[in-house]
CSV table of C-alpha atoms in Angstrom, one decimal:
chain,number,residue,atom,x,y,z
A,1,MET,CA,19.4,116.1,-42.8
A,2,SER,CA,16.8,116.1,-40.2
A,3,ASP,CA,17.5,117.3,-36.6
A,4,PRO,CA,18.3,114.6,-34.0
A,5,ASN,CA,16.7,116.9,-31.5
A,6,PRO,CA,13.7,117.9,-33.4
A,7,SER,CA,12.2,119.4,-30.0
A,8,ASN,CA,15.1,121.0,-29.2
A,9,ILE,CA,15.5,119.4,-26.1
A,10,PRO,CA,18.7,120.6,-24.9
A,11,LEU,CA,21.4,117.1,-24.7
A,12,PRO,CA,23.3,116.1,-21.5
A,13,PRO,CA,27.1,116.9,-22.0
A,14,PRO,CA,29.1,114.2,-22.6
A,15,PRO,CA,30.5,112.0,-19.8
A,16,SER,CA,33.9,112.5,-18.2
A,17,ASP,CA,35.9,110.6,-18.7
A,18,LYS,CA,35.8,110.2,-14.9
A,19,GLU,CA,32.2,109.1,-15.1
A,20,VAL,CA,32.8,106.8,-17.3
A,21,ASN,CA,35.7,104.7,-15.5
A,22,GLU,CA,33.1,105.1,-12.2
A,23,ALA,CA,30.7,103.4,-14.4
A,24,PHE,CA,33.0,100.8,-15.5
A,25,GLN,CA,34.3,100.8,-12.2
A,26,GLN,CA,30.1,100.1,-10.9
A,27,ILE,CA,29.9,96.9,-13.4
A,28,HIS,CA,33.1,95.8,-12.9
A,29,GLU,CA,32.1,95.3,-9.4
A,30,LEU,CA,28.1,94.0,-10.1
A,31,GLY,CA,29.9,91.6,-12.2
A,32,THR,CA,32.0,90.4,-9.1
A,33,ALA,CA,29.3,90.5,-6.8
A,34,THR,CA,27.4,88.2,-9.5
A,35,GLU,CA,30.0,86.1,-10.2
A,36,SER,CA,30.3,86.0,-6.2
A,37,PHE,CA,26.9,85.3,-5.7
A,38,PHE,CA,26.4,82.3,-8.6
A,39,SER,CA,30.0,80.7,-7.0
A,40,ARG,CA,28.2,80.6,-3.6
A,41,LEU,CA,24.9,79.6,-5.5
A,42,TYR,CA,26.6,76.7,-7.1
A,43,ASP,CA,28.9,75.9,-3.8
A,44,ASN,CA,25.4,76.2,-2.2
A,45,PHE,CA,23.9,73.1,-4.6
A,46,THR,CA,27.3,71.3,-4.3
A,47,LYS,CA,27.2,70.8,-0.7
A,48,ARG,CA,23.7,70.1,-0.7
A,49,ASN,CA,24.2,67.8,-3.5
A,50,GLU,CA,26.8,66.3,-0.8
A,51,LEU,CA,24.4,66.3,2.3
A,52,LYS,CA,22.0,64.0,0.3
A,53,LYS,CA,24.6,61.7,-0.9
A,54,ALA,CA,25.8,61.9,2.8
A,55,GLN,CA,22.1,61.4,4.1
A,56,ALA,CA,21.7,58.3,1.6
A,57,SER,CA,25.0,56.7,2.9
A,58,LEU,CA,24.2,57.4,6.2
A,59,THR,CA,20.3,56.4,5.8
A,60,LEU,CA,21.9,52.9,4.0
A,61,ALA,CA,24.4,52.5,7.0
A,62,GLN,CA,21.6,53.1,9.5
A,63,HIS,CA,19.9,50.4,7.7
A,64,GLN,CA,22.9,48.3,7.4
A,65,LEU,CA,23.5,48.6,11.2
A,66,HIS,CA,19.7,47.7,11.6
A,67,GLN,CA,20.2,44.3,9.6
A,68,SER,CA,23.0,43.7,11.4
A,69,LEU,CA,21.7,43.8,14.4
A,70,ASN,CA,19.3,42.1,13.5
A,71,GLU,CA,21.6,39.3,12.6
A,72,LYS,CA,23.4,39.6,15.3
A,73,GLN,CA,20.0,39.5,18.1
A,74,ARG,CA,18.6,36.1,15.5
A,75,LEU,CA,22.5,34.4,16.1
A,76,ALA,CA,22.7,35.6,19.7
A,77,SER,CA,18.8,33.9,20.0
A,78,LEU,CA,20.0,31.2,17.9
A,79,VAL,CA,23.0,30.4,20.4
A,80,GLN,CA,21.0,30.4,23.7
A,81,ASN,CA,18.9,28.2,21.9
A,82,LYS,CA,21.4,25.6,21.0
A,83,GLN,CA,22.9,26.4,24.0
A,84,SER,CA,19.7,25.5,26.1
A,85,GLU,CA,19.3,22.2,23.8
A,86,LEU,CA,23.0,21.4,24.7
A,87,ASN,CA,22.7,21.7,28.0
A,88,ARG,CA,19.1,19.0,28.5
A,89,LEU,CA,21.1,17.4,26.9
A,90,TYR,CA,24.1,17.6,29.2
A,91,ARG,CA,21.6,17.4,31.9
A,92,ILE,CA,19.9,14.0,29.9
A,93,LEU,CA,23.0,12.0,29.4
A,94,SER,CA,24.1,12.9,33.3
A,95,ARG,CA,21.6,10.8,33.8
A,96,ILE,CA,20.9,8.1,32.0
A,97,SER,CA,22.7,5.0,33.5
A,98,GLU,CA,24.8,4.3,30.8
A,99,GLY,CA,28.3,6.1,30.6
A,100,ILE,CA,28.6,8.5,28.2
A,101,ILE,CA,31.5,10.1,26.5
A,102,MET,CA,31.4,13.3,24.3
A,103,GLN,CA,35.0,13.8,21.8
A,104,ASP,CA,35.0,16.7,18.9
A,105,VAL,CA,36.1,16.2,15.8
A,106,LYS,CA,39.8,16.1,16.7
A,107,GLY,CA,39.1,13.6,19.3
A,108,ARG,CA,39.3,16.1,22.3
A,109,MET,CA,36.7,15.2,25.4
A,110,VAL,CA,34.0,17.5,26.2
A,111,MET,CA,31.7,16.2,28.0
A,112,ILE,CA,31.8,12.8,30.9
A,113,ASN,CA,28.6,12.2,32.6
A,114,ASP,CA,28.5,10.5,36.3
A,115,ALA,CA,28.1,7.2,35.1
A,116,ALA,CA,31.1,7.4,33.0
A,117,ARG,CA,33.7,9.0,35.5
A,118,GLN,CA,32.4,6.1,38.1
A,119,LEU,CA,33.3,3.4,35.6
A,120,ILE,CA,37.1,4.7,34.3
A,121,GLY,CA,37.6,6.9,37.8
A,122,SER,CA,39.2,9.8,35.7
A,123,GLU,CA,40.1,11.2,33.0
A,124,ARG,CA,43.8,9.8,33.1
A,125,ASN,CA,42.5,6.7,33.4
A,126,PHE,CA,40.4,7.6,29.8
A,127,TRP,CA,43.6,8.5,27.7
A,128,LYS,CA,46.1,5.9,29.9
A,129,SER,CA,43.1,3.0,28.3
A,130,GLU,CA,42.1,1.8,25.0
A,131,LEU,CA,38.7,3.9,25.4
A,132,GLY,CA,41.3,6.6,24.6
A,133,THR,CA,42.7,4.9,20.9
A,134,LEU,CA,39.5,3.9,20.3
A,135,PHE,CA,38.8,7.2,18.4
A,136,ASN,CA,41.9,7.1,16.2
A,137,ASP,CA,39.9,4.4,13.6
A,138,TYR,CA,37.7,6.3,13.0
A,139,LYS,CA,39.3,10.1,12.4
A,140,ASP,CA,39.4,10.2,9.3
A,141,ILE,CA,35.7,10.2,8.8
A,142,GLN,CA,34.1,13.2,8.2
A,143,ASP,CA,31.1,12.1,6.2
A,144,VAL,CA,28.3,10.8,7.9
A,145,ASP,CA,24.9,9.5,6.6
A,146,SER,CA,22.7,10.6,9.8
A,147,GLU,CA,22.9,12.3,12.9
A,148,LEU,CA,23.8,9.1,14.9
A,149,ALA,CA,26.0,6.3,12.9
A,150,LEU,CA,27.8,4.1,15.0
A,151,LEU,CA,31.2,2.9,14.2
A,152,GLY,CA,32.1,-1.0,13.8
A,153,GLU,CA,31.2,-3.2,16.8
A,154,PRO,CA,31.6,-2.8,20.5
A,155,SER,CA,35.1,-3.3,21.5
A,156,GLN,CA,35.5,-5.2,25.2
A,157,VAL,CA,38.0,-3.0,27.0
A,158,GLU,CA,39.7,-2.8,30.9
A,159,VAL,CA,39.3,-0.2,32.6
A,160,ASN,CA,40.0,0.4,36.5
A,161,GLY,CA,39.8,-2.7,37.6
A,162,HIS,CA,35.8,-3.1,35.3
A,163,VAL,CA,35.4,-4.9,31.9
A,164,LEU,CA,34.0,-2.6,29.8
A,165,GLU,CA,31.7,-2.7,26.4
A,166,ALA,CA,32.6,0.6,24.2
A,167,GLN,CA,30.1,1.4,21.1
A,168,LEU,CA,31.4,4.6,19.0
A,169,THR,CA,28.8,6.5,17.4
A,170,ALA,CA,29.5,10.0,14.9
A,171,VAL,CA,27.1,12.8,15.6
A,172,GLY,CA,26.6,14.8,12.3
A,173,ASP,CA,24.6,17.9,11.4
A,174,SER,CA,21.7,17.9,8.9
A,175,ALA,CA,24.3,18.3,6.4
A,176,GLY,CA,26.0,15.1,7.0
A,177,GLN,CA,29.2,16.7,8.2
A,178,ARG,CA,30.2,14.8,11.1
A,179,LEU,CA,30.2,16.9,13.9
A,180,GLY,CA,32.3,14.6,16.7
A,181,THR,CA,32.2,11.4,17.9
A,182,ILE,CA,30.1,9.8,21.5
A,183,ILE,CA,31.2,6.8,23.6
A,184,ILE,CA,29.0,4.7,25.0
A,185,ILE,CA,30.1,3.0,28.4
A,186,ARG,CA,28.4,-0.3,29.9
A,187,ASP,CA,29.5,-2.5,32.3
A,188,ILE,CA,29.5,-6.2,32.0
A,189,THR,CA,32.1,-7.2,34.9
A,190,ARG,CA,29.4,-9.2,36.3
A,191,ASP,CA,27.9,-10.6,32.6
A,192,THR,CA,31.9,-11.6,31.7
A,193,LEU,CA,32.5,-13.1,35.4
A,194,ALA,CA,28.9,-15.1,34.7
A,195,SER,CA,30.4,-16.4,31.4
A,196,ARG,CA,33.6,-17.3,33.1
A,197,ILE,CA,32.6,-19.4,35.7
A,198,LYS,CA,30.0,-20.7,33.8
A,199,ASN,CA,32.3,-22.5,31.7
A,200,SER,CA,34.5,-23.3,34.5
A,201,PHE,CA,32.0,-24.8,37.0
A,202,VAL,CA,32.0,-28.3,34.4
A,203,SER,CA,34.8,-29.1,34.3
A,204,HIS,CA,35.7,-27.3,37.9
A,205,ILE,CA,32.3,-29.3,40.0
A,206,SER,CA,34.1,-33.3,37.0
A,207,HIS,CA,37.8,-32.9,39.0
A,208,GLU,CA,35.7,-32.6,43.0
A,209,LEU,CA,33.2,-35.6,42.0
A,210,ASN,CA,36.4,-37.7,39.9
A,211,THR,CA,38.8,-37.7,42.8
A,212,PRO,CA,36.3,-39.0,45.3
A,213,MET,CA,34.8,-41.5,42.7
A,214,ASN,CA,38.2,-42.8,41.6
A,215,VAL,CA,39.5,-43.8,44.9
A,216,MET,CA,35.2,-45.2,45.2
A,217,ARG,CA,36.3,-47.2,41.9
A,218,VAL,CA,39.9,-48.4,42.7
A,219,ALA,CA,38.4,-49.2,46.8
A,220,SER,CA,35.3,-51.7,45.2
A,221,GLU,CA,37.4,-53.1,42.7
A,222,ILE,CA,39.9,-54.7,45.5
A,223,LEU,CA,36.7,-55.3,47.4
A,224,MET,CA,35.0,-57.8,44.4
A,225,ASN,CA,38.0,-59.6,43.5
A,226,GLN,CA,38.5,-60.5,47.5
A,227,GLU,CA,38.2,-64.6,48.2
A,228,GLU,CA,34.9,-65.4,48.8
A,229,ASN,CA,36.1,-66.3,52.2
A,230,GLU,CA,38.3,-64.3,52.9
A,231,PRO,CA,37.7,-61.5,55.8
A,232,PRO,CA,36.6,-58.1,54.0
A,233,ASN,CA,39.4,-55.4,53.6
A,234,ARG,CA,38.7,-52.7,56.5
A,235,ARG,CA,40.8,-50.2,54.8
A,236,MET,CA,39.0,-50.2,51.7
A,237,LEU,CA,35.6,-50.1,53.6
A,238,GLN,CA,37.1,-47.2,55.4
A,239,LEU,CA,38.2,-45.8,51.9
A,240,LEU,CA,34.7,-45.9,50.5
A,241,SER,CA,33.1,-44.4,53.5
A,242,ARG,CA,35.0,-41.6,53.5
A,243,ASN,CA,34.7,-40.9,49.8
A,244,ILE,CA,30.8,-41.5,50.0
A,245,ASP,CA,30.9,-38.8,52.7
A,246,ILE,CA,32.8,-36.5,50.8
A,247,LEU,CA,30.4,-36.9,47.9
A,248,ASP,CA,27.5,-36.9,50.7
A,249,ARG,CA,28.8,-33.5,52.1
A,250,MET,CA,29.6,-31.8,48.2
A,251,VAL,CA,25.7,-33.1,47.1
A,252,ASP,CA,24.8,-30.7,50.3
A,253,GLU,CA,26.7,-27.8,50.0
A,254,LEU,CA,25.6,-27.6,46.6
A,255,LEU,CA,21.5,-27.8,47.7
A,256,ASP,CA,22.6,-25.3,50.4
A,257,VAL,CA,24.3,-23.7,47.3
A,258,SER,CA,20.7,-23.6,45.5
A,259,GLU,CA,19.1,-22.2,47.9
A,260,MET,CA,21.2,-19.9,49.0
A,261,SER,CA,21.3,-18.5,45.7
A,262,GLY,CA,17.5,-18.7,45.4
A,263,GLY,CA,17.0,-16.4,49.4
A,264,THR,CA,15.5,-20.0,51.0
A,265,PHE,CA,18.3,-20.7,52.9
A,266,SER,CA,17.9,-21.6,56.7
A,267,ILE,CA,19.8,-22.4,59.7
A,268,GLU,CA,18.8,-24.7,62.4
A,269,ALA,CA,20.0,-22.9,65.3
A,270,LYS,CA,20.4,-24.0,69.0
A,271,PRO,CA,22.7,-23.0,71.8
A,272,MET,CA,26.3,-25.2,70.9
A,273,LEU,CA,29.4,-24.5,72.4
A,274,LEU,CA,32.0,-23.1,69.5
A,275,THR,CA,35.3,-24.3,70.6
A,276,PRO,CA,34.7,-27.8,69.8
A,277,ILE,CA,34.5,-27.1,66.6
A,278,ILE,CA,37.1,-25.1,66.1
A,279,TRP,CA,39.4,-28.0,66.9
A,280,GLN,CA,37.7,-30.9,65.1
A,281,VAL,CA,38.1,-28.5,61.4
A,282,LYS,CA,42.1,-28.5,62.7
A,283,GLU,CA,41.8,-32.2,63.0
A,284,THR,CA,40.2,-32.6,60.0
A,285,PHE,CA,43.3,-30.6,57.9
A,286,LEU,CA,46.2,-31.5,60.0
A,287,THR,CA,47.1,-33.9,57.3
A,288,SER,CA,46.8,-31.5,54.4
A,289,ILE,CA,48.4,-28.8,56.4
A,290,ALA,CA,51.5,-31.0,57.0
A,291,GLY,CA,51.7,-31.9,53.5
A,292,ALA,CA,51.6,-29.0,52.1
A,293,GLY,CA,54.2,-28.4,54.5
A,294,LEU,CA,52.8,-25.7,56.3
A,295,TYR,CA,53.2,-25.1,60.2
A,296,CYS,CA,49.5,-24.5,62.1
A,297,PHE,CA,49.2,-22.3,65.1
A,298,THR,CA,45.5,-22.2,67.7
A,299,MET,CA,45.3,-19.9,69.9
A,300,ILE,CA,41.6,-20.4,71.8
A,301,GLU,CA,41.1,-17.6,74.4
A,302,HIS,CA,38.1,-18.9,77.1
A,303,GLU,CA,37.4,-22.0,75.4
A,304,GLU,CA,34.5,-23.0,77.4
A,305,SER,CA,32.9,-19.4,77.0
A,306,LEU,CA,33.1,-19.5,73.7
A,307,THR,CA,29.1,-20.0,73.5
A,308,ILE,CA,27.0,-18.5,70.8
A,309,THR,CA,23.4,-19.9,68.9
A,310,GLY,CA,23.9,-21.0,65.5
A,311,ASP,CA,23.5,-24.7,63.9
A,312,ASP,CA,27.3,-26.3,64.2
A,313,LYS,CA,27.3,-28.5,60.9
A,314,ARG,CA,26.9,-25.3,58.8
A,315,LEU,CA,29.0,-23.8,60.8
A,316,GLU,CA,32.3,-26.3,60.6
A,317,TRP,CA,31.5,-25.9,57.1
A,318,ALA,CA,32.1,-22.2,56.8
A,319,ILE,CA,35.1,-22.2,59.0
A,320,SER,CA,36.6,-26.1,57.2
A,321,HIS,CA,36.1,-23.2,53.9
A,322,LEU,CA,38.6,-20.2,55.5
A,323,VAL,CA,41.0,-23.2,56.6
A,324,ARG,CA,41.4,-24.5,53.3
A,325,ASN,CA,42.0,-21.4,51.1
A,326,ALA,CA,44.2,-20.5,54.4
A,327,ILE,CA,46.4,-23.7,53.0
A,328,ASP,CA,45.6,-24.3,48.9
A,329,TYR,CA,46.8,-20.2,48.9
A,330,ASN,CA,50.0,-20.6,51.2
A,331,GLU,CA,53.4,-22.1,50.0
A,332,ARG,CA,56.0,-24.4,51.8
A,333,GLY,CA,57.1,-23.1,55.1
A,334,GLY,CA,54.1,-20.8,55.2
A,335,LEU,CA,52.0,-20.2,58.8
A,336,VAL,CA,48.2,-21.2,59.2
A,337,GLU,CA,46.9,-19.4,62.3
A,338,ILE,CA,43.7,-19.9,64.4
A,339,SER,CA,42.6,-18.0,66.7
A,340,ALA,CA,39.1,-17.5,69.1
A,341,GLY,CA,38.3,-15.2,71.6
A,342,ILE,CA,35.2,-12.8,72.8
A,343,GLU,CA,35.3,-9.0,72.3
A,344,ASP,CA,33.4,-6.7,74.1
A,345,ASN,CA,32.9,-3.0,72.0
A,346,GLY,CA,30.6,-1.8,75.2
A,347,GLU,CA,27.6,-2.3,73.3
A,348,ASP,CA,27.2,-6.5,72.0
A,349,SER,CA,29.8,-8.6,72.9
A,350,TYR,CA,31.0,-11.1,69.8
A,351,VAL,CA,32.6,-14.7,69.9
A,352,VAL,CA,35.9,-13.3,67.6
A,353,LEU,CA,37.6,-16.3,65.1
A,354,THR,CA,40.0,-15.7,63.0
A,355,VAL,CA,41.7,-17.8,60.3
A,356,ARG,CA,45.2,-16.4,59.0
A,357,ASP,CA,48.3,-17.3,56.8
A,358,THR,CA,51.3,-15.9,54.9
A,359,GLY,CA,50.5,-17.3,51.8
A,360,VAL,CA,50.0,-15.4,48.4
A,361,GLY,CA,47.1,-12.9,49.5
A,362,ILE,CA,44.9,-11.9,46.8
A,363,SER,CA,45.0,-9.2,44.4
A,364,PRO,CA,43.3,-6.2,44.2
A,365,LYS,CA,41.4,-6.8,40.6
A,366,ASP,CA,40.2,-10.3,42.7
A,367,GLN,CA,39.0,-9.0,45.9
A,368,ALA,CA,36.1,-7.0,44.6
A,369,ASN,CA,34.6,-10.6,43.6
A,370,VAL,CA,35.9,-13.1,45.7
A,371,PHE,CA,32.8,-13.4,47.7
A,372,GLU,CA,30.7,-14.1,45.0
A,373,LEU,CA,29.7,-17.6,44.1
A,374,PHE,CA,31.8,-19.9,41.7
A,375,TYR,CA,34.4,-17.6,41.9
A,376,ARG,CA,38.0,-18.0,41.1
A,377,GLY,CA,41.1,-16.1,41.7
A,378,GLU,CA,44.0,-15.8,39.7
A,379,PRO,CA,46.3,-16.4,42.6
A,380,ILE,CA,50.6,-16.2,41.7
A,381,THR,CA,53.1,-17.0,43.9
A,382,ARG,CA,55.8,-14.9,44.8
A,383,SER,CA,57.8,-16.8,42.1
A,384,GLY,CA,55.3,-16.3,39.5
A,385,LYS,CA,54.1,-19.6,39.7
A,386,ARG,CA,50.1,-19.8,38.9
A,387,LEU,CA,48.8,-21.6,41.3
A,388,ASP,CA,45.6,-23.5,40.7
A,389,PRO,CA,44.2,-24.8,44.0
A,390,ARG,CA,40.8,-27.6,43.5
A,391,GLY,CA,37.5,-26.6,44.6
A,392,LEU,CA,34.7,-24.4,42.9
A,393,GLY,CA,34.9,-21.2,44.4
A,394,GLN,CA,32.1,-21.1,46.4
A,395,GLY,CA,34.1,-21.2,49.8
A,396,LEU,CA,33.6,-17.7,50.3
A,397,TYR,CA,30.4,-17.3,49.6
A,398,ILE,CA,29.5,-19.9,51.3
A,399,ALA,CA,31.1,-18.9,54.3
A,400,ARG,CA,29.8,-15.2,54.2
A,401,THR,CA,26.1,-16.8,53.6
A,402,ILE,CA,26.8,-19.0,56.8
A,403,ILE,CA,27.9,-16.5,59.2
A,404,GLU,CA,25.5,-13.5,57.9
A,405,ALA,CA,22.1,-16.4,58.3
A,406,HIS,CA,23.8,-16.5,62.0
A,407,GLY,CA,23.2,-12.9,62.6
A,408,GLY,CA,27.3,-12.6,62.3
A,409,SER,CA,29.6,-10.9,59.3
A,410,LEU,CA,32.7,-12.2,57.6
A,411,HIS,CA,35.3,-9.5,57.7
A,412,MET,CA,38.9,-9.7,55.1
A,413,SER,CA,42.1,-7.9,55.2
A,414,THR,CA,44.9,-9.1,52.9
A,415,GLU,CA,47.9,-7.8,50.6
A,416,VAL,CA,49.5,-9.8,47.8
A,417,GLY,CA,52.8,-11.3,48.7
A,418,GLN,CA,52.0,-10.9,52.6
A,419,GLY,CA,48.8,-13.0,53.0
A,420,SER,CA,45.0,-13.1,54.0
A,421,GLU,CA,43.4,-12.8,57.3
A,422,PHE,CA,39.6,-13.4,57.8
A,423,THR,CA,37.7,-12.6,60.4
A,424,VAL,CA,34.1,-13.9,61.8
A,425,LEU,CA,32.3,-12.5,64.6
A,426,LEU,CA,29.1,-14.0,66.0
A,427,PRO,CA,27.0,-12.5,68.1
A,428,TYR,CA,28.3,-13.9,71.7
A,429,ARG,CA,25.1,-15.8,73.9
A,430,ALA,CA,25.8,-16.6,77.3
A,431,GLN,CA,25.0,-19.9,77.4
A,432,PRO,CA,25.8,-20.7,81.4
A,433,ALA,CA,24.5,-24.8,80.9
A,434,LEU,CA,27.5,-25.4,77.9
A,435,ALA,CA,30.1,-23.1,80.0
A,436,SER,CA,32.3,-25.0,82.9
């Protein structure tokens, strides 16, 4: 057997139990420390991964936020551009002469330009009139073939005393989806009036010419059937002469009307006294006044001082038309009042002539057009009867044109059911040689 310690080196004594326990304790503590180290190391690795994930999430969120901000800026820019385009469209629409009303897809009014507001008066008038219901006829149409698509034929409606032509147009986007409706309105009151006047003129002129022609025909037949040696029937001759004068006057008036409408009308003015003309006009209509069951009252102040410079023939026509209207648009038992005098406003003096009646008056609808050539209103009596007096509807047009040609003016005051008053102002011209 070999010697385990050949060099005879003294061996250390075996460890005691205490030393062994201390060694195990150190090993245990080292293991615990190692475990704690690796645990902390693992935690650090885990936290680092979580941090990386958090950083990645933050980076993604920042990217998404950046994209969102860019999109928001893009949308804001788009909205601003659209608003600018809309404002420009509003400015354009506000300047055009046609009335423009815009409605959204539900029919709510979103825009009305100045021209439309002037025609219809207010949004309340729009909704109360037929204009406010036109949208309902096409509200179910959602798809349109183009950005602007006509909806039906133009409609004719009456709003605020105007006759309007309304055309509906659907507004669509590039995809053909309906965005709203535009109503384009145009004032055709004058066109409608002109058409009505044209249609009625022929029948009325025929009626006006037919009356004196019939009288002349009867009178001429009576004269032709007389015996050769029989003295002429003076009454028939007077009828012929009177109705020839009527026809002659009608022709002269129509010629004057032609000159008035053509802007070539003129008067032959000379110093004159207006009083004799007033009395002559009254004398002319006395039979008509009595036949209509009316009363006539005349009051002239300063009879010998109503001096002017004028055309006596044309002024007689003008005053005659005023008196004739006072008779034709009156009712039995009514009054026709003619008054005249001189008025001084401190700077100028005028001869003032007033023709007043207690007749049916003029409706607000007709008041705006009574001075139009050949316009005939639709007067209604207090009992509801519609009046249809003779005449072509040129009387007030002629009267005003003649009076204005004398440097004067014609004013109207009227109330339905109460009557009308027409006041003539003519420049006063002192004429000592004519005044007594």
